[in-house]
PDB file of C-alpha atoms in Angstrom:
ATOM      1  CA  MET B   1     -41.138  26.485 -16.626  1.00 45.00           C
ATOM      2  CA  ALA B   2     -38.490  28.745 -15.918  1.00 48.00           C
ATOM      3  CA  PHE B   3     -34.996  27.021 -16.441  1.00 47.00           C
ATOM      4  CA  PRO B   4     -32.597  29.612 -17.890  1.00 47.00           C
ATOM      5  CA  ARG B   5     -29.675  27.506 -19.147  1.00 45.00           C
ATOM      6  CA  SER B   6     -27.035  30.101 -18.007  1.00 42.00           C
ATOM      7  CA  THR B   7     -28.465  30.199 -14.449  1.00 41.00           C
ATOM      8  CA  ILE B   8     -28.149  26.394 -13.957  1.00 42.00           C
ATOM      9  CA  ALA B   9     -24.803  25.703 -15.994  1.00 43.00           C
ATOM     10  CA  SER B  10     -23.038  28.728 -14.467  1.00 42.00           C
ATOM     11  CA  SER B  11     -23.886  28.748 -10.934  1.00 43.00           C
ATOM     12  CA  SER B  12     -22.248  25.501  -9.736  1.00 45.00           C
ATOM     13  CA  GLY B  13     -21.926  26.900  -6.200  1.00 45.00           C
ATOM     14  CA  SER B  14     -25.615  27.518  -6.146  1.00 43.00           C
ATOM     15  CA  PHE B  15     -26.356  23.737  -5.432  1.00 44.00           C
ATOM     16  CA  ALA B  16     -26.460  22.539  -1.981  1.00 43.00           C
ATOM     17  CA  SER B  17     -23.066  21.043  -1.085  1.00 44.00           C
ATOM     18  CA  SER B  18     -24.078  18.038   0.759  1.00 43.00           C
ATOM     19  CA  LYS B  19     -24.781  14.446  -0.780  1.00 46.00           C
ATOM     20  CA  ARG B  20     -28.188  14.184   0.591  1.00 46.00           C
ATOM     21  CA  ASN B  21     -29.759  16.475  -1.789  1.00 47.00           C
ATOM     22  CA  VAL B  22     -28.216  14.346  -4.625  1.00 50.00           C
ATOM     23  CA  LYS B  23     -30.496  11.521  -5.782  1.00 52.00           C
ATOM     24  CA  LEU B  24     -29.706   9.049  -8.471  1.00 52.00           C
ATOM     25  CA  GLN B  25     -32.289   8.590 -11.510  1.00 53.00           C
ATOM     26  CA  ALA B  26     -31.172   5.175 -13.024  1.00 53.00           C
ATOM     27  CA  ASP B  27     -34.427   4.909 -15.072  1.00 53.00           C
ATOM     28  CA  HIS B  28     -33.621   8.323 -16.597  1.00 56.00           C
ATOM     29  CA  PRO B  29     -30.312   8.386 -18.164  1.00 58.00           C
ATOM     30  CA  CYS B  30     -28.671  11.480 -19.475  1.00 64.00           C
ATOM     31  CA  LYS B  31     -27.417  11.737 -23.214  1.00 63.00           C
ATOM     32  CA  CYS B  32     -24.279   9.793 -22.363  1.00 68.00           C
ATOM     33  CA  ASP B  33     -26.212   6.835 -21.440  1.00 66.00           C
ATOM     34  CA  MET B  34     -25.206   7.129 -17.731  1.00 68.00           C
ATOM     35  CA  PRO B  35     -27.834   7.373 -15.150  1.00 68.00           C
ATOM     36  CA  SER B  36     -28.743  10.981 -14.281  1.00 71.00           C
ATOM     37  CA  ARG B  37     -28.435  12.534 -10.823  1.00 72.00           C
ATOM     38  CA  MET B  38     -31.099  14.844  -9.445  1.00 72.00           C
ATOM     39  CA  LYS B  39     -30.241  17.843  -7.134  1.00 74.00           C
ATOM     40  CA  ILE B  40     -32.515  20.918  -5.845  1.00 74.00           C
ATOM     41  CA  SER B  41     -31.580  23.992  -7.273  1.00 73.00           C
ATOM     42  CA  ARG B  42     -30.579  26.981  -4.699  1.00 74.00           C
ATOM     43  CA  THR B  43     -30.243  29.677  -7.599  1.00 74.00           C
ATOM     44  CA  PRO B  44     -32.594  32.865  -6.899  1.00 70.00           C
ATOM     45  CA  TYR B  45     -34.440  32.091 -10.358  1.00 70.00           C
ATOM     46  CA  ASN B  46     -35.165  28.433  -9.657  1.00 67.00           C
ATOM     47  CA  SER B  47     -35.136  28.037  -5.978  1.00 66.00           C
ATOM     48  CA  GLY B  48     -36.192  24.567  -4.872  1.00 70.00           C
ATOM     49  CA  LYS B  49     -36.495  23.150  -8.463  1.00 76.00           C
ATOM     50  CA  LYS B  50     -35.411  19.639  -9.083  1.00 75.00           C
ATOM     51  CA  ILE B  51     -32.702  19.526 -11.701  1.00 75.00           C
ATOM     52  CA  LYS B  52     -31.730  16.264 -13.426  1.00 74.00           C
ATOM     53  CA  PHE B  53     -27.975  16.357 -14.794  1.00 69.00           C
ATOM     54  CA  SER B  54     -25.166  13.863 -15.836  1.00 69.00           C
ATOM     55  CA  SER B  55     -23.223  12.245 -13.298  1.00 65.00           C
ATOM     56  CA  ARG B  56     -20.090  12.832 -15.569  1.00 60.00           C
ATOM     57  CA  THR B  57     -21.136  16.588 -15.708  1.00 57.00           C
ATOM     58  CA  PRO B  58     -17.552  17.933 -16.737  1.00 62.00           C
ATOM     59  CA  LYS B  59     -17.516  15.694 -19.814  1.00 66.00           C
ATOM     60  CA  CYS B  60     -21.392  15.540 -20.747  1.00 71.00           C
ATOM     61  CA  ASN B  61     -22.654  18.989 -19.693  1.00 68.00           C
ATOM     62  CA  PHE B  62     -26.279  17.432 -19.771  1.00 71.00           C
ATOM     63  CA  TRP B  63     -28.941  18.933 -17.393  1.00 67.00           C
ATOM     64  CA  GLU B  64     -32.786  19.239 -17.707  1.00 73.00           C
ATOM     65  CA  GLY B  65     -35.342  20.729 -15.505  1.00 73.00           C
ATOM     66  CA  LEU B  66     -37.940  18.542 -13.717  1.00 70.00           C
ATOM     67  CA  GLU B  67     -41.654  18.996 -12.800  1.00 67.00           C
ATOM     68  CA  GLU B  68     -42.367  18.518  -9.270  1.00 58.00           C
ATOM     69  CA  ASP B  69     -44.888  15.725 -10.151  1.00 48.00           C
ATOM     70  CA  ASN B  70     -42.544  13.793 -12.296  1.00 45.00           C
ATOM     71  CA  TYR B  71     -39.593  11.439 -11.498  1.00 48.00           C
ATOM     72  CA  ALA B  72     -40.790  10.848  -7.811  1.00 49.00           C
ATOM     73  CA  ILE B  73     -37.616   9.951  -5.803  1.00 49.00           C
ATOM     74  CA  GLU B  74     -37.738   6.349  -4.120  1.00 48.00           C
ATOM     75  CA  LYS B  75     -34.808   5.649  -1.723  1.00 47.00           C
ATOM     76  CA  ASN B  76     -35.334   1.802  -1.766  1.00 52.00           C
ATOM     77  CA  ASN B  77     -35.781   1.953  -5.857  1.00 66.00           C
ATOM     78  CA  ASP B  78     -34.242  -1.396  -7.144  1.00 73.00           C
ATOM     79  CA  LEU B  79     -32.801   0.312 -10.232  1.00 77.00           C
ATOM     80  CA  GLY B  80     -31.254   3.213  -8.071  1.00 74.00           C
ATOM     81  CA  GLN B  81     -29.915   0.594  -5.826  1.00 80.00           C
ATOM     82  CA  ILE B  82     -28.424  -1.565  -8.834  1.00 84.00           C
ATOM     83  CA  TYR B  83     -27.050   1.682 -10.183  1.00 81.00           C
ATOM     84  CA  ASN B  84     -25.434   2.405  -6.856  1.00 82.00           C
ATOM     85  CA  LEU B  85     -23.840  -0.943  -6.756  1.00 87.00           C
ATOM     86  CA  THR B  86     -22.808  -0.762 -10.769  1.00 87.00           C
ATOM     87  CA  LEU B  87     -21.268   2.590  -9.753  1.00 86.00           C
ATOM     88  CA  LYS B  88     -19.394   1.352  -6.951  1.00 88.00           C
ATOM     89  CA  LEU B  89     -18.161  -1.762  -8.901  1.00 90.00           C
ATOM     90  CA  GLY B  90     -16.916   0.494 -11.591  1.00 88.00           C
ATOM     91  CA  ASN B  91     -15.042   2.733  -8.891  1.00 89.00           C
ATOM     92  CA  LEU B  92     -13.576  -0.378  -7.368  1.00 91.00           C
ATOM     93  CA  GLU B  93     -12.460  -1.709 -11.006  1.00 92.00           C
ATOM     94  CA  ASN B  94     -10.930   1.630 -11.434  1.00 91.00           C
ATOM     95  CA  GLU B  95      -9.188   1.539  -8.345  1.00 92.00           C
ATOM     96  CA  ILE B  96      -8.096  -2.125  -9.177  1.00 94.00           C
ATOM     97  CA  SER B  97      -6.619  -1.153 -12.539  1.00 93.00           C
ATOM     98  CA  ILE B  98      -4.924   1.986 -10.794  1.00 94.00           C
ATOM     99  CA  CYS B  99      -3.035  -0.299  -8.193  1.00 94.00           C
ATOM    100  CA  ARG B 100      -2.279  -2.727 -10.970  1.00 94.00           C
ATOM    101  CA  LYS B 101      -0.688   0.041 -13.013  1.00 94.00           C
ATOM    102  CA  LYS B 102       1.179   1.236  -9.879  1.00 93.00           C
ATOM    103  CA  LEU B 103       2.480  -2.319  -9.318  1.00 93.00           C
ATOM    104  CA  GLU B 104       3.651  -2.563 -12.963  1.00 92.00           C
ATOM    105  CA  GLU B 105       5.534   0.687 -12.590  1.00 92.00           C
ATOM    106  CA  LYS B 106       7.172  -0.568  -9.241  1.00 91.00           C
ATOM    107  CA  LYS B 107       7.974  -3.902 -10.986  1.00 90.00           C
ATOM    108  CA  ASN B 108       9.431  -1.940 -13.896  1.00 90.00           C
ATOM    109  CA  SER B 109      11.474   0.552 -11.626  1.00 90.00           C
ATOM    110  CA  ASP B 110      12.681  -2.750  -9.698  1.00 90.00           C
ATOM    111  CA  LEU B 111      13.881  -4.268 -12.941  1.00 90.00           C
ATOM    112  CA  VAL B 112      15.721  -1.115 -13.890  1.00 90.00           C
ATOM    113  CA  PHE B 113      17.403  -1.020 -10.400  1.00 91.00           C
ATOM    114  CA  ARG B 114      18.092  -4.962 -10.671  1.00 92.00           C
ATOM    115  CA  GLN B 115      19.865  -4.021 -14.014  1.00 93.00           C
ATOM    116  CA  GLU B 116      21.900  -1.251 -12.555  1.00 94.00           C
ATOM    117  CA  LEU B 117      22.941  -3.549  -9.545  1.00 94.00           C
ATOM    118  CA  ASP B 118      23.949  -6.049 -12.159  1.00 95.00           C
ATOM    119  CA  LYS B 119      26.063  -3.645 -13.914  1.00 95.00           C
ATOM    120  CA  VAL B 120      27.802  -2.506 -10.692  1.00 95.00           C
ATOM    121  CA  LYS B 121      28.394  -6.137  -9.588  1.00 96.00           C
ATOM    122  CA  TRP B 122      29.935  -6.822 -13.008  1.00 96.00           C
ATOM    123  CA  LYS B 123      32.197  -3.743 -12.610  1.00 96.00           C
ATOM    124  CA  LEU B 124      33.239  -4.827  -9.397  1.00 96.00           C
ATOM    125  CA  PHE B 125      34.045  -8.377 -10.560  1.00 96.00           C
ATOM    126  CA  THR B 126      36.187  -7.001 -13.258  1.00 96.00           C
ATOM    127  CA  HIS B 127      37.908  -4.867 -10.939  1.00 96.00           C
ATOM    128  CA  LYS B 128      38.744  -7.546  -8.583  1.00 96.00           C
ATOM    129  CA  VAL B 129      39.989  -9.654 -11.617  1.00 96.00           C
ATOM    130  CA  ALA B 130      42.051  -6.817 -12.813  1.00 95.00           C
ATOM    131  CA  LEU B 131      43.527  -6.224  -9.217  1.00 96.00           C
ATOM    132  CA  PHE B 132      44.422  -9.866  -8.864  1.00 95.00           C
ATOM    133  CA  VAL B 133      46.141  -9.911 -12.196  1.00 95.00           C
ATOM    134  CA  LEU B 134      48.162  -6.810 -11.389  1.00 95.00           C
ATOM    135  CA  PHE B 135      48.914  -8.274  -7.893  1.00 95.00           C
ATOM    136  CA  PHE B 136      50.145 -11.474  -9.476  1.00 93.00           C
ATOM    137  CA  LEU B 137      52.420  -9.500 -12.101  1.00 93.00           C
ATOM    138  CA  TYR B 138      53.800  -7.504  -9.130  1.00 93.00           C
ATOM    139  CA  VAL B 139      54.586 -10.667  -7.127  1.00 92.00           C
ATOM    140  CA  LYS B 140      56.257 -12.209 -10.344  1.00 90.00           C
ATOM    141  CA  ASP B 141      58.412  -9.034 -10.848  1.00 89.00           C
ATOM    142  CA  VAL B 142      59.379  -9.066  -7.261  1.00 89.00           C
ATOM    143  CA  VAL B 143      60.447 -12.602  -7.358  1.00 88.00           C
ATOM    144  CA  LEU B 144      62.228 -12.176 -10.640  1.00 87.00           C
ATOM    145  CA  LYS B 145      64.154  -9.170  -9.159  1.00 86.00           C
ATOM    146  CA  VAL B 146      64.935 -11.068  -5.917  1.00 85.00           C
ATOM    147  CA  GLY B 147      66.092 -13.980  -7.808  1.00 81.00           C
ATOM    148  CA  CYS B 148      68.313 -11.731  -9.957  1.00 81.00           C
ATOM    149  CA  VAL B 149      69.724 -10.323  -6.906  1.00 80.00           C
ATOM    150  CA  LEU B 150      70.381 -13.580  -5.241  1.00 78.00           C
ATOM    151  CA  CYS B 151      72.174 -14.768  -8.666  1.00 78.00           C
ATOM    152  CA  ILE B 152      74.232 -11.794  -8.392  1.00 78.00           C
ATOM    153  CA  LEU B 153      75.134 -12.340  -4.895  1.00 77.00           C
ATOM    154  CA  PHE B 154      76.024 -15.814  -5.128  1.00 78.00           C
ATOM    155  CA  ASP B 155      77.553 -15.610  -8.684  1.00 75.00           C
ATOM    156  CA  VAL B 156      75.257 -18.535  -9.982  1.00 61.00           C
ATOM    157  CA  PHE B 157      75.718 -17.889 -13.502  1.00 55.00           C
TER     158      PHE B 157
END
């Protein structure tokens, strides 16, 4: 069977782009123990041939050419459906973990903002206290000056 590795591995654009040509093969996992996928090659050398490859292609790089008679594809295959549901469940779990991470990041950023707000509130409080003390001292000084002026005017001493 003619499946030159360089032709299949290097021509990612040679596969049909629609997902209808991709079939899961849950009973034939690749080397990374993930169920493999099957596409029909569109390369000049292997046009129309079935090729099994990893569903994690960028990480695994597994591929294998299939004979026409081997591995008949069944749309209602229970193992395929189980794999599809498992894959969807895994994707949902990943989305949940991503949402949890985003929520934690938001909580952390909210905590930082709350801490900054508390610092600003504390500064405002200390400035108000300082302003009150300065006002009190000013009033006291004014009262003393007015008292001294009255004493001088009425010669109370």
